[in-house]
Amino acid sequence: KDSISTKGSELRLYNCFSDFCFDIFCYFQKGLRHLSDAYECLDASRPWLCFWILHSLELLEEPIPAAVASDVCHFLARCQSPAGGFAGGPGQHAHLAPTYAAVNALCIIGTEQAYNIIDREKLLDFLMSVKQPDGSFVMHVGGEVDVRSAYCAASVASLTNILTPKLFEDTTNWILSCQNWEGGLSGVPGLEAHGGYTFCGTAALVILGKEHMLDLKALLRWVVSRQMRFEGGFQGRCNKLVDGCYSFWQAGLLPLLHRALFKQGESELSRQRWMFEQQALQEYILLCCQNPTGGLVDKPGKSRDFYHTCYCLSGLSIAQHFGNMDLHHEMILGKEDNRLVRLQQSWAGGSAEQGWIHSEIEPTTTNKQ
Amino acid sequence: QDTTFLSQEIPPVFLCFRDRKEWADLEPVPQDDGPNPVVKIAYSEKFSDVYDYFRALLKNDERSERAFALTSEAIELNAANYTVWHYRRVLLQALSKDLREEMRYITAIIEEQPKNYQVWHHRRMVVEWLNDPSEELEFIADILSQDAKNYHAWQHRQWVIQEYKLWDDELDFVENLLEEDVRNNSAWNQRHFVISHTSGFSDAMEREIQYCLYQIKKAPNNESAWNYLKGILQPLGLSAQPGLLERVLELKQTHCSPYLLAFLFDCYEDALENSKENVAEEEQQKTLKKALEICQLLAQEDTIRKEYWLFLGRSLKNKHGSSDPSDEPLADDPEPSVPVSEQQEMS
């Protein structure tokens, strides 16, 4: 285990030493209940708010009170569409993004009550209803296509164990056609390689067991090139600016690629480190992305939000922990207290073996070490 | 006579739908978040009012002018509400609305909120219904003039060009953008898009290489130009292009960069991977040595990617190295290479 000290690099969770008090837990606890009208723009993404907050709490090893968990379950149940899938809010149409958020939020809660909320049969109906002949998925009925949809579909299908070959027929080839001349993946074939879309496409293929069909070497070169040599954080696209959220979308590719290359027979992989500069990423997040009142941000000068808080923390966890089932190496920047829970590699969205929401399979524990 | 007070403009106050007599017949539907809500948003009075009536319309599947007008209000309050957009499209068709007017509407909305998914998708639907792309390239160019890398704009542009075969002027458009900002990676991508779908890269290869090297000389640390050069050559193999390696080695003297060095590495790696039958083992080992030297150099110069460069070196050596026991691992590499015999056990 490595421990590196850099001045000012503690993960500031709470500080009540002055009149100016900040508390990241306050930020979450309040947000989980009440949000200001500034959040009207996310009125069609409320399951996302549940997911971002719950996942952040999970990473900080903060338990979720049973009453809160139960209330989240009831709310998400109201977001479930009678036709299957989950919507951005009660009464709205189902959409793959809030479906992903809702199912994953329920899995974080992990209680019997949570699992029982999901109507698995209807969910399958919904996924089939957004499936396109060319293998892609639209985000919602009458909506747009891009590679996020394949990831959302694959994630929820594997978590709820409704993955069928028919459901993802031709999807592999469609996703592969999104890998471009840069080595990364685009939102739809032909566009620029982009971190968010690259994560979605790659993770979807991992879930489908087809990641080896990508040009992994080209993808690896592209993603490592996205780490900024001065800032230490990641950019989303070549020649664009750093952003804290790419700490997850981009850095999160390295564990996936590590495993994929290992499965391909690559013998020279490190046994201690991911192939990005872990310390530099931790420094960027801790020194540049913390909001003094709690929560995390895109870059200095930007305001905090739950999306950036979630993905900065997720990226921080990846940068702190190397390993798989058998191997674990930590590299914590700053104090011991900075350590976050390790994101399971299966977080990319469980594989079929991980799908535990099945009447005969007992729910397994998720992200506890 | 002071009439200024009376002639002063009074800004229009929003009259709630619940106070409008034309809406009196409709019972608003409040949002049902349940008894113990979570992530509850403190909507403004206007927001709640508009959406209470939207829910009422949706419930009755009302297809009327007033419903259509209300969707505009709902969109203004939250342009990301895809349910509202869907409903608006249903109404556009059910009421046979003027699609030209809708184009004007969506143009204005996109100008205000160019980073929203729903607005671009809506525009695409209207263009499809009208089967008229004639305004698109100019409109997108305008959006790109405000943000030359807007992903939605580029997506819409590629769709229009491909769907309606509007390729003719696109390479010029790309070149103008690159003139303005040679580091615009979206423009480099569009260049690749246009050429792959028109002439293809076989005839265009020499011209494209020239173009890249010209741009590299002007801006040696522009990663996009180097990535593009590699991207167009890779399908044929970097070592397949005669004289290229030499040209790059020349550039190394005056225009060196981590990207140039990485390109050299890629040339050497390609030579090793795709060596012809008649290449002597000694020649291969020389190439390997040059490649490993580059890895070493990059591990020292491009330190943010040190782990990666060290891995590439180990991997290349493992694949192409002669089993010489005196071979040293790369300096500063904490990872011992796995001996061949152990590798077989591991797999």
XYZ file of C-alpha atoms in Angstrom:
716
model
C 0.000 0.000 0.000
C 1.307 3.441 -0.897
C 0.544 6.626 0.972
C 1.460 9.979 -0.487
C 1.108 13.314 1.192
C 0.328 16.524 -0.663
C -0.482 19.701 1.199
C -4.170 20.493 1.268
C -5.210 17.212 -0.274
C -7.670 15.997 2.300
C -11.145 15.051 1.094
C -13.095 17.695 2.962
C -16.159 16.008 4.318
C -17.058 18.448 7.061
C -15.656 21.498 8.772
C -17.354 23.283 11.594
C -14.342 25.170 12.918
C -15.600 28.530 11.774
C -18.901 30.227 11.131
C -18.465 29.054 7.602
C -19.554 25.482 7.851
C -19.453 22.959 5.082
C -20.651 19.430 5.115
C -20.829 17.111 2.188
C -23.254 14.859 4.027
C -25.562 17.816 4.538
C -25.435 18.396 0.806
C -26.580 14.837 0.150
C -29.107 14.549 2.945
C -30.760 17.805 1.966
C -30.644 17.027 -1.739
C -32.195 13.625 -1.280
C -35.226 15.362 0.195
C -35.385 18.906 -1.163
C -33.930 20.701 -4.143
C -34.255 24.376 -5.049
C -36.022 25.588 -8.170
C -32.589 25.683 -9.821
C -33.248 21.964 -10.323
C -36.334 22.535 -12.478
C -34.071 21.720 -15.454
C -33.670 18.196 -14.006
C -37.395 17.646 -13.506
C -37.213 14.926 -16.180
C -34.174 13.284 -14.536
C -35.199 12.720 -10.941
C -34.109 9.060 -10.768
C -30.651 10.366 -11.736
C -30.685 12.609 -8.681
C -31.466 9.539 -6.557
C -28.659 7.555 -8.191
C -25.987 10.298 -8.041
C -26.687 10.943 -4.364
C -26.987 7.309 -3.283
C -23.872 6.273 -5.184
C -21.914 9.157 -3.625
C -23.043 8.110 -0.146
C -22.083 4.526 -0.935
C -18.582 5.597 -1.971
C -18.229 7.559 1.260
C -19.441 4.507 3.196
C -22.298 6.506 4.632
C -25.224 4.257 5.470
C -28.614 5.091 4.079
C -31.295 5.181 6.781
C -33.969 2.549 6.252
C -36.736 5.158 6.083
C -34.912 7.089 3.365
C -34.240 3.920 1.411
C -37.888 2.969 1.639
C -38.996 6.418 0.500
C -36.653 6.254 -2.475
C -38.161 2.885 -3.378
C -41.675 4.290 -3.240
C -40.700 7.288 -5.327
C -38.965 5.203 -7.993
C -42.032 2.958 -8.076
C -44.016 6.055 -9.039
C -41.521 6.741 -11.798
C -42.033 3.288 -13.245
C -44.129 3.346 -16.403
C -47.111 1.004 -16.731
C -45.616 0.025 -20.083
C -42.310 -0.861 -18.439
C -39.105 1.015 -17.745
C -38.692 4.128 -15.627
C -39.382 7.762 -16.447
C -37.806 11.034 -15.387
C -40.644 11.648 -12.975
C -44.136 10.394 -12.076
C -46.442 10.433 -15.085
C -43.692 10.925 -17.664
C -42.799 8.491 -20.446
C -40.202 5.771 -19.891
C -36.644 6.588 -21.029
C -33.476 4.483 -20.923
C -31.447 6.998 -18.923
C -33.777 7.260 -15.896
C -34.329 3.496 -16.281
C -30.583 2.965 -15.799
C -30.543 5.398 -12.900
C -33.573 3.889 -11.156
C -32.468 0.260 -11.478
C -28.944 1.058 -10.299
C -30.264 3.181 -7.408
C -32.496 0.301 -6.329
C -29.501 -2.033 -6.498
C -27.530 0.288 -4.231
C -30.366 0.122 -1.715
C -30.253 -3.614 -2.205
C -33.223 -4.590 -0.070
C -35.926 -7.060 -0.989
C -38.328 -4.115 -1.158
C -36.055 -2.390 -3.675
C -35.711 -5.397 -5.952
C -39.441 -6.029 -5.843
C -40.187 -2.572 -7.233
C -38.870 -3.569 -10.658
C -41.414 -5.129 -12.986
C -38.961 -7.320 -14.879
C -41.373 -8.556 -17.504
C -42.499 -5.076 -18.408
C -38.905 -3.897 -18.388
C -38.128 -6.441 -21.077
C -41.141 -5.216 -23.047
C -39.811 -1.678 -22.797
C -36.327 -2.676 -23.956
C -37.767 -4.520 -26.917
C -39.910 -1.494 -27.746
C -36.844 0.764 -28.104
C -34.710 -1.776 -29.958
C -33.906 -0.855 -33.571
C -33.374 -3.232 -36.520
C -29.721 -2.176 -36.882
C -28.893 -3.272 -33.323
C -29.028 0.168 -31.737
C -31.599 1.449 -29.229
C -33.500 4.719 -29.140
C -33.439 6.414 -25.731
C -37.240 6.451 -25.583
C -40.124 5.733 -27.937
C -39.911 8.377 -30.648
C -36.511 9.461 -29.397
C -32.893 9.676 -30.478
C -30.266 6.940 -30.929
C -26.815 6.978 -29.441
C -24.505 4.535 -27.715
C -25.648 5.542 -24.211
C -28.824 3.619 -24.883
C -26.988 0.334 -25.460
C -25.177 0.723 -22.158
C -28.338 1.615 -20.233
C -30.114 -1.373 -21.769
C -27.256 -3.794 -21.152
C -26.775 -2.623 -17.580
C -30.402 -3.001 -16.512
C -30.868 -6.224 -18.456
C -27.905 -7.868 -16.762
C -28.733 -6.544 -13.285
C -32.299 -7.832 -13.518
C -31.300 -10.994 -15.328
C -33.492 -10.472 -18.382
C -30.627 -10.587 -20.880
C -31.617 -12.577 -23.957
C -29.594 -13.063 -27.167
C -32.459 -11.611 -29.187
C -32.428 -8.431 -27.122
C -28.875 -7.606 -28.129
C -28.830 -9.099 -31.596
C -26.663 -6.867 -33.836
C -25.980 -4.506 -30.917
C -22.354 -5.641 -30.703
C -21.701 -4.778 -34.320
C -23.422 -1.429 -33.978
C -21.307 -0.498 -30.961
C -18.143 -1.651 -32.732
C -19.004 0.663 -35.630
C -18.738 3.541 -33.151
C -14.978 3.004 -32.703
C -13.372 5.558 -34.989
C -10.017 6.598 -36.449
C -9.019 8.087 -33.086
C -9.346 4.772 -31.248
C -12.112 5.953 -28.962
C -15.864 5.613 -29.510
C -18.377 8.181 -30.696
C -22.045 8.643 -29.828
C -23.132 7.380 -33.230
C -20.917 6.085 -36.068
C -18.976 8.896 -37.770
C -18.698 11.348 -34.891
C -15.724 12.386 -32.767
C -14.432 10.025 -30.039
C -15.803 11.142 -26.670
C -15.196 9.918 -23.105
C -18.795 9.488 -22.042
C -19.773 7.589 -25.156
C -16.561 5.549 -25.098
C -17.287 4.395 -21.559
C -20.873 3.510 -22.457
C -19.914 1.548 -25.559
C -17.023 -0.275 -23.938
C -18.917 -1.113 -20.760
C -21.869 -2.357 -22.803
C -19.553 -4.685 -24.706
C -18.009 -5.905 -21.446
C -21.479 -6.803 -20.197
C -22.181 -8.620 -23.460
C -18.826 -10.379 -23.255
C -17.674 -8.895 -26.545
C -15.107 -6.292 -25.553
C -12.333 -8.289 -27.218
C -13.830 -7.371 -30.593
C -12.758 -3.758 -30.144
C -9.300 -2.632 -31.223
C -8.213 -2.581 -27.579
C -4.725 -1.257 -28.288
C -6.085 1.721 -30.215
C -8.668 2.367 -27.490
C -6.005 2.182 -24.801
C -3.790 4.676 -26.636
C -6.734 7.048 -27.049
C -7.863 6.993 -23.435
C -4.422 7.358 -21.840
C -3.869 10.323 -24.134
C -6.906 12.017 -22.577
C -5.165 12.569 -19.240
C -3.959 16.179 -19.093
C -0.250 16.474 -18.396
C -0.618 19.675 -16.361
C -4.000 19.366 -14.721
C -3.820 15.626 -13.991
C -7.519 15.206 -14.699
C -9.050 13.971 -17.936
C -10.522 15.732 -20.939
C -13.565 14.348 -22.737
C -12.196 14.785 -26.255
C -8.841 15.566 -27.825
C -7.895 19.250 -27.543
C -10.718 20.111 -25.171
C -10.647 21.142 -21.519
C -10.334 19.023 -18.391
C -13.533 18.169 -16.491
C -13.853 16.335 -13.171
C -16.616 14.027 -14.406
C -14.226 12.427 -16.879
C -12.343 11.163 -13.832
C -14.890 8.386 -14.078
C -15.897 8.118 -17.744
C -12.282 8.118 -18.947
C -10.263 6.723 -16.039
C -12.984 4.100 -15.577
C -11.960 2.621 -18.924
C -8.554 1.604 -17.618
C -9.809 -1.139 -15.272
C -12.044 -2.430 -18.075
C -9.150 -2.487 -20.539
C -6.795 -4.020 -18.000
C -9.152 -6.950 -17.554
C -9.885 -7.235 -21.272
C -6.203 -7.309 -22.186
C -5.506 -9.836 -19.455
C -8.233 -12.093 -20.820
C -6.628 -11.754 -24.246
C -3.412 -13.203 -22.866
C -1.437 -10.005 -22.261
C 1.319 -11.002 -19.863
C 3.018 -7.642 -19.272
C 0.248 -5.840 -17.433
C 1.169 -4.184 -14.163
C 0.167 -5.923 -10.951
C 0.125 -2.689 -8.970
C -1.202 0.132 -11.076
C -3.713 1.121 -13.703
C -2.231 2.582 -16.863
C -2.983 6.159 -15.957
C -1.297 8.502 -13.449
C -3.324 7.706 -10.345
C -1.668 10.235 -8.072
C -2.138 13.076 -10.558
C -5.853 12.318 -10.901
C -6.309 12.243 -7.142
C -4.517 15.576 -6.906
C -6.738 17.132 -9.541
C -9.901 15.953 -7.817
C -8.867 16.812 -4.267
C -7.018 20.064 -4.937
C -9.108 21.502 -7.776
C -12.560 19.949 -7.708
C -13.755 20.391 -4.141
C -16.358 23.021 -3.426
C -15.696 24.765 -0.110
C -19.287 24.204 0.984
C -19.197 20.491 0.162
C -19.627 18.571 -3.076
C -17.427 18.468 -6.165
C -17.213 20.294 -9.464
C -16.129 20.210 -13.096
C -13.181 22.551 -12.650
C -12.310 25.495 -10.390
C -14.817 28.300 -10.790
C -17.718 26.040 -11.669
C -20.574 25.429 -9.278
C -21.192 22.124 -7.586
C -23.857 19.655 -8.657
C -24.742 16.074 -7.815
C -23.602 14.743 -11.194
C -20.062 16.068 -10.803
C -19.995 15.060 -7.151
C -20.897 11.475 -8.064
C -18.409 11.091 -10.898
C -15.509 12.922 -9.243
C -15.891 10.605 -6.251
C -16.171 7.567 -8.533
C -12.976 8.606 -10.319
C -11.267 9.179 -6.982
C -12.120 5.633 -5.929
C -10.675 4.197 -9.142
C -7.500 6.227 -8.699
C -7.143 4.967 -5.114
C -7.689 1.266 -5.721
C -6.017 -1.130 -8.111
C -7.047 -4.732 -8.409
C -9.519 -7.460 -9.024
C -10.871 -10.310 -6.949
C -7.446 -11.648 -5.994
C -5.291 -8.588 -6.084
C -5.699 -5.232 -4.386
C -3.228 -2.378 -4.177
C -4.133 0.969 -2.663
C -2.558 4.346 -3.293
C -4.250 6.964 -1.128
C -3.302 10.595 -1.607
C -3.466 12.520 1.663
C -4.872 11.135 4.881
C -6.260 7.665 5.482
C -9.681 9.292 5.855
C -9.626 10.092 2.164
C -10.111 6.457 1.294
C -13.321 5.696 -0.548
C -15.022 2.375 -1.012
C -13.605 0.483 -3.957
C -15.786 0.478 -7.024
C -16.264 -3.080 -8.105
C -15.151 -3.655 -11.666
C -18.505 -5.238 -12.142
C -19.904 -1.767 -11.537
C -19.650 -1.240 -15.266
C -22.966 -2.994 -14.955
C -22.944 -6.545 -13.736
C -22.428 -9.468 -15.973
C -25.048 -12.156 -16.304
C -23.469 -14.021 -13.398
C -23.894 -10.938 -11.253
C -27.578 -10.587 -12.015
C -28.981 -11.463 -8.668
C -32.524 -10.276 -9.043
C -33.884 -13.678 -9.733
C -36.298 -15.581 -7.589
C -33.866 -18.427 -7.003
C -30.716 -16.414 -6.419
C -29.978 -14.699 -3.117
C -28.945 -11.055 -3.422
C -25.176 -10.846 -2.968
C -23.504 -7.908 -1.241
C -22.375 -5.242 -3.660
C -19.535 -2.861 -2.948
C -18.375 -3.980 0.457
C -14.789 -5.193 0.526
C -48.031 67.488 -20.461
C -46.280 64.512 -19.037
C -47.674 61.417 -20.674
C -44.570 59.325 -20.083
C -46.079 57.613 -17.075
C -49.139 56.508 -19.005
C -47.180 55.484 -22.093
C -44.647 53.458 -20.153
C -44.538 49.835 -21.184
C -45.745 47.411 -18.592
C -44.096 44.021 -18.894
C -46.692 41.274 -19.402
C -47.389 39.432 -16.200
C -47.843 35.723 -16.484
C -51.439 34.792 -15.833
C -51.682 31.318 -14.354
C -53.590 28.819 -16.426
C -55.778 28.199 -13.433
C -56.913 31.832 -13.722
C -57.559 31.769 -17.456
C -61.225 31.388 -18.320
C -60.458 29.453 -21.525
C -59.013 26.731 -19.331
C -61.737 26.636 -16.711
C -63.160 23.379 -18.050
C -59.959 21.479 -17.359
C -59.079 20.196 -13.923
C -55.311 20.540 -13.294
C -53.496 17.375 -12.193
C -50.968 17.982 -9.420
C -47.791 15.920 -9.438
C -48.094 12.759 -7.408
C -44.785 12.336 -5.615
C -46.370 10.319 -2.840
C -46.552 10.950 0.914
C -42.802 11.030 1.664
C -41.215 12.495 -1.443
C -37.540 12.351 -2.292
C -35.538 14.687 -4.541
C -38.496 17.047 -4.350
C -37.955 20.168 -6.423
C -39.271 23.499 -5.104
C -41.013 24.429 -8.348
C -41.957 28.044 -8.903
C -45.655 28.820 -8.967
C -45.497 29.208 -12.730
C -43.782 25.861 -13.204
C -46.330 23.979 -11.087
C -49.206 25.709 -12.803
C -48.030 24.916 -16.331
C -47.169 21.311 -15.564
C -50.390 20.673 -13.608
C -52.216 21.590 -16.799
C -49.822 19.626 -18.973
C -50.573 16.528 -16.923
C -54.287 17.181 -17.354
C -53.955 17.423 -21.134
C -51.843 14.290 -21.254
C -54.354 12.385 -19.162
C -57.160 13.265 -21.568
C -54.959 13.015 -24.634
C -56.360 16.382 -25.645
C -55.371 17.389 -29.158
C -56.101 21.076 -29.439
C -54.559 24.459 -30.191
C -54.525 25.374 -26.531
C -52.648 22.137 -25.779
C -50.118 23.019 -28.433
C -49.655 26.504 -26.981
C -49.169 25.047 -23.538
C -46.351 22.775 -24.742
C -44.391 25.906 -25.668
C -44.717 27.143 -22.103
C -43.744 23.769 -20.701
C -40.709 23.616 -22.983
C -39.588 27.068 -21.974
C -39.662 25.982 -18.328
C -37.805 22.710 -18.984
C -36.597 22.043 -22.499
C -35.299 18.630 -21.394
C -38.762 17.231 -20.767
C -38.866 14.670 -23.544
C -42.492 13.737 -22.708
C -43.579 17.274 -23.572
C -41.626 17.228 -26.838
C -43.189 13.929 -27.799
C -46.642 15.312 -27.104
C -45.861 18.422 -29.120
C -44.954 16.233 -32.103
C -48.226 14.320 -31.752
C -50.059 17.651 -31.830
C -48.071 18.979 -34.780
C -49.373 16.088 -36.818
C -52.884 15.838 -35.342
C -53.522 19.560 -35.915
C -51.659 19.715 -39.245
C -49.594 22.590 -37.925
C -47.450 24.758 -40.171
C -44.077 23.045 -40.143
C -42.274 26.072 -41.561
C -43.369 27.962 -38.502
C -42.199 25.076 -36.358
C -38.786 25.350 -38.021
C -38.630 28.999 -37.005
C -39.612 28.033 -33.479
C -37.046 25.267 -33.107
C -34.361 27.480 -34.642
C -34.913 30.037 -31.885
C -34.974 27.406 -29.135
C -31.730 25.787 -30.302
C -30.008 29.169 -30.464
C -30.966 29.644 -26.791
C -30.193 26.087 -25.644
C -27.769 24.472 -28.084
C -26.565 21.741 -25.681
C -29.895 19.996 -25.207
C -30.635 16.591 -26.810
C -34.373 17.050 -27.273
C -34.242 20.250 -29.310
C -31.934 18.776 -31.930
C -33.947 15.587 -32.199
C -37.100 17.658 -32.658
C -35.479 19.655 -35.442
C -34.459 16.448 -37.172
C -38.064 15.199 -37.057
C -39.388 18.429 -38.572
C -36.764 18.395 -41.324
C -37.722 14.790 -42.074
C -41.437 15.622 -42.221
C -40.770 18.568 -44.510
C -38.201 16.561 -46.408
C -36.352 19.855 -46.686
C -32.748 20.166 -45.513
C -32.154 23.448 -47.354
C -31.681 25.552 -44.214
C -29.645 23.048 -42.272
C -26.028 23.568 -43.265
C -26.281 27.321 -42.807
C -28.083 26.983 -39.496
C -25.582 24.485 -38.118
C -22.716 26.665 -39.333
C -24.194 29.485 -37.303
C -24.388 27.350 -34.160
C -20.825 26.163 -34.753
C -19.691 29.777 -35.094
C -20.724 30.163 -31.448
C -19.296 26.821 -30.302
C -17.199 25.077 -32.908
C -17.259 21.773 -31.032
C -20.949 21.386 -30.172
C -21.421 17.636 -30.365
C -25.166 17.805 -31.108
C -24.537 20.256 -33.928
C -21.972 17.986 -35.537
C -24.279 14.999 -35.120
C -27.110 16.831 -36.825
C -24.760 18.016 -39.553
C -23.512 14.517 -40.305
C -27.073 13.212 -40.401
C -28.218 15.908 -42.840
C -25.222 15.469 -45.116
C -25.523 11.713 -45.221
C -29.316 11.609 -45.536
C -29.611 14.242 -48.249
C -26.224 13.704 -49.921
C -24.948 17.200 -49.324
C -21.250 16.365 -49.550
C -20.137 18.851 -52.185
C -19.055 21.811 -50.082
C -18.199 20.073 -46.851
C -14.459 19.654 -47.310
C -14.195 23.400 -47.945
C -16.239 24.033 -44.825
C -13.872 21.844 -42.805
C -10.784 23.555 -44.197
C -12.170 26.948 -43.247
C -12.756 25.761 -39.705
C -9.244 24.353 -39.500
C -7.940 27.674 -40.769
C -9.709 29.353 -37.833
C -8.536 26.779 -35.322
C -6.194 24.009 -36.404
C -6.704 22.369 -32.998
C -10.429 21.822 -33.537
C -10.628 18.051 -33.228
C -14.284 18.034 -34.325
C -13.209 19.585 -37.622
C -10.477 16.973 -38.090
C -13.103 14.324 -37.448
C -15.397 15.893 -40.006
C -12.532 15.855 -42.480
C -12.202 12.123 -41.961
C -15.971 11.736 -42.273
C -16.178 13.574 -45.590
C -13.228 11.871 -47.244
C -14.211 8.360 -46.137
C -17.664 8.844 -47.645
C -16.593 10.547 -50.854
C -13.239 9.929 -52.535
C -12.029 7.447 -49.950
C -8.458 7.540 -48.715
C -6.590 5.640 -51.423
C -6.364 8.438 -53.997
C -6.419 11.153 -51.355
C -3.669 9.674 -49.167
C -0.695 11.656 -50.473
C -2.618 14.916 -50.345
C -3.810 14.171 -46.813
C -0.310 13.317 -45.601
C 0.939 16.589 -47.092
C -1.862 18.448 -45.392
C -1.042 16.896 -42.011
C 2.684 17.565 -42.237
C 1.981 21.153 -43.290
C -0.282 21.684 -40.266
C 2.212 19.950 -37.984
C 4.994 22.288 -39.065
C 2.746 25.240 -38.226
C 1.639 23.820 -34.876
C 3.943 20.969 -33.799
C 2.145 20.286 -30.532
C -1.280 19.829 -32.066
C -2.329 16.327 -31.095
C -5.268 16.296 -33.534
C -3.023 16.524 -36.605
C -0.807 13.676 -35.393
C -3.815 11.507 -34.503
C -5.311 12.155 -37.918
C -2.071 11.226 -39.676
C -1.901 7.970 -37.771
C -5.615 7.356 -38.177
C -5.546 7.523 -41.969
C -2.378 5.451 -42.331
C -3.152 2.727 -39.813
C -5.541 0.669 -41.982
C -2.753 0.176 -44.528
C 0.000 0.030 -41.948
C 2.285 2.893 -40.992
C 5.338 1.167 -42.403
C 3.628 0.695 -45.770
C 3.990 4.353 -46.672
C 7.336 4.811 -48.414
C 9.516 7.668 -47.169
C 7.207 8.622 -44.315
C 9.457 7.441 -41.520
C 12.307 9.484 -42.958
C 10.173 12.603 -43.225
C 9.142 12.261 -39.598
C 12.717 11.625 -38.450
C 13.647 14.871 -40.191
C 10.865 16.704 -38.360
C 12.183 15.310 -35.077
C 15.133 17.722 -35.231
C 13.072 20.908 -35.304
C 9.472 20.039 -34.474
C 9.740 17.337 -31.845
C 6.856 16.505 -29.527
C 5.580 13.524 -27.542
C 3.183 12.967 -30.449
C 6.018 12.753 -32.954
C 7.863 10.280 -30.781
C 4.730 8.179 -30.332
C 4.272 8.204 -34.093
C 7.826 6.934 -34.560
C 7.150 4.186 -32.049
C 4.027 3.229 -33.989
C 6.050 3.080 -37.232
C 8.617 0.778 -35.651
C 5.927 -1.373 -34.051
C 4.140 -1.701 -37.370
C 7.398 -2.701 -39.038
C 7.868 -5.425 -36.441
C 4.287 -6.672 -36.644
C 4.051 -6.698 -40.398
C 7.590 -7.544 -41.379
C 7.922 -9.305 -44.651
C 9.421 -12.773 -44.939
C 12.793 -11.525 -46.099
C 13.483 -9.189 -43.169
C 16.470 -10.520 -41.261
C 16.259 -11.220 -37.564
C 19.074 -8.725 -37.014
C 17.070 -6.019 -38.772
C 14.082 -6.821 -36.565
C 16.132 -6.548 -33.400
C 17.502 -3.166 -34.543
C 13.963 -1.920 -35.077
C 12.950 -3.292 -31.703
C 15.839 -1.504 -30.048
C 14.809 1.803 -31.640
C 11.215 1.264 -30.539
C 12.253 0.502 -26.966
C 14.469 3.591 -26.868
C 11.449 5.689 -27.839
C 9.397 4.063 -25.056
C 12.134 4.871 -22.597
C 12.285 8.467 -23.807
C 8.529 8.847 -23.631
C 8.408 7.385 -20.123
C 10.788 10.175 -19.120
C 9.294 13.019 -21.195
C 5.578 12.231 -21.207
C 5.485 11.349 -17.523
C 1.723 11.468 -17.114
C 1.648 8.380 -19.340
C 4.711 6.702 -17.829
C 2.847 3.551 -16.764
C 1.485 3.164 -20.271
C 4.808 3.678 -22.076
C 6.523 1.210 -19.776
C 3.787 -1.337 -20.447
C 4.082 -0.843 -24.227
C 7.837 -1.398 -23.986
C 7.466 -4.587 -21.938
C 4.743 -5.846 -24.220
C 6.668 -5.172 -27.423
C 9.806 -6.717 -26.031
C 7.913 -9.769 -24.870
C 6.387 -10.205 -28.290
C 9.379 -9.509 -30.540
C 12.408 -9.778 -28.326
C 14.935 -12.538 -28.806
C 15.123 -14.721 -25.718
C 18.428 -13.170 -24.664
C 19.011 -13.617 -20.937
C 21.248 -10.526 -20.813
C 18.333 -8.293 -21.870
C 17.788 -5.535 -19.322
C 14.300 -4.383 -18.423
C 13.535 -0.742 -19.145
C 15.059 1.612 -16.583
C 12.700 2.734 -13.772
C 10.348 -0.101 -14.541
C 9.185 -1.649 -11.290
C 7.453 -4.483 -13.107
C 9.584 -7.524 -13.758
C 8.762 -9.185 -17.045
C 7.310 -12.617 -16.715
C 9.697 -15.275 -18.036
C 8.396 -17.217 -21.009
C 7.956 -20.470 -19.082
C 5.812 -18.816 -16.406
C 3.680 -17.141 -19.054
C 2.626 -20.479 -20.397
C 1.516 -21.570 -16.951
C -0.499 -18.397 -16.406
C -2.470 -18.769 -19.622
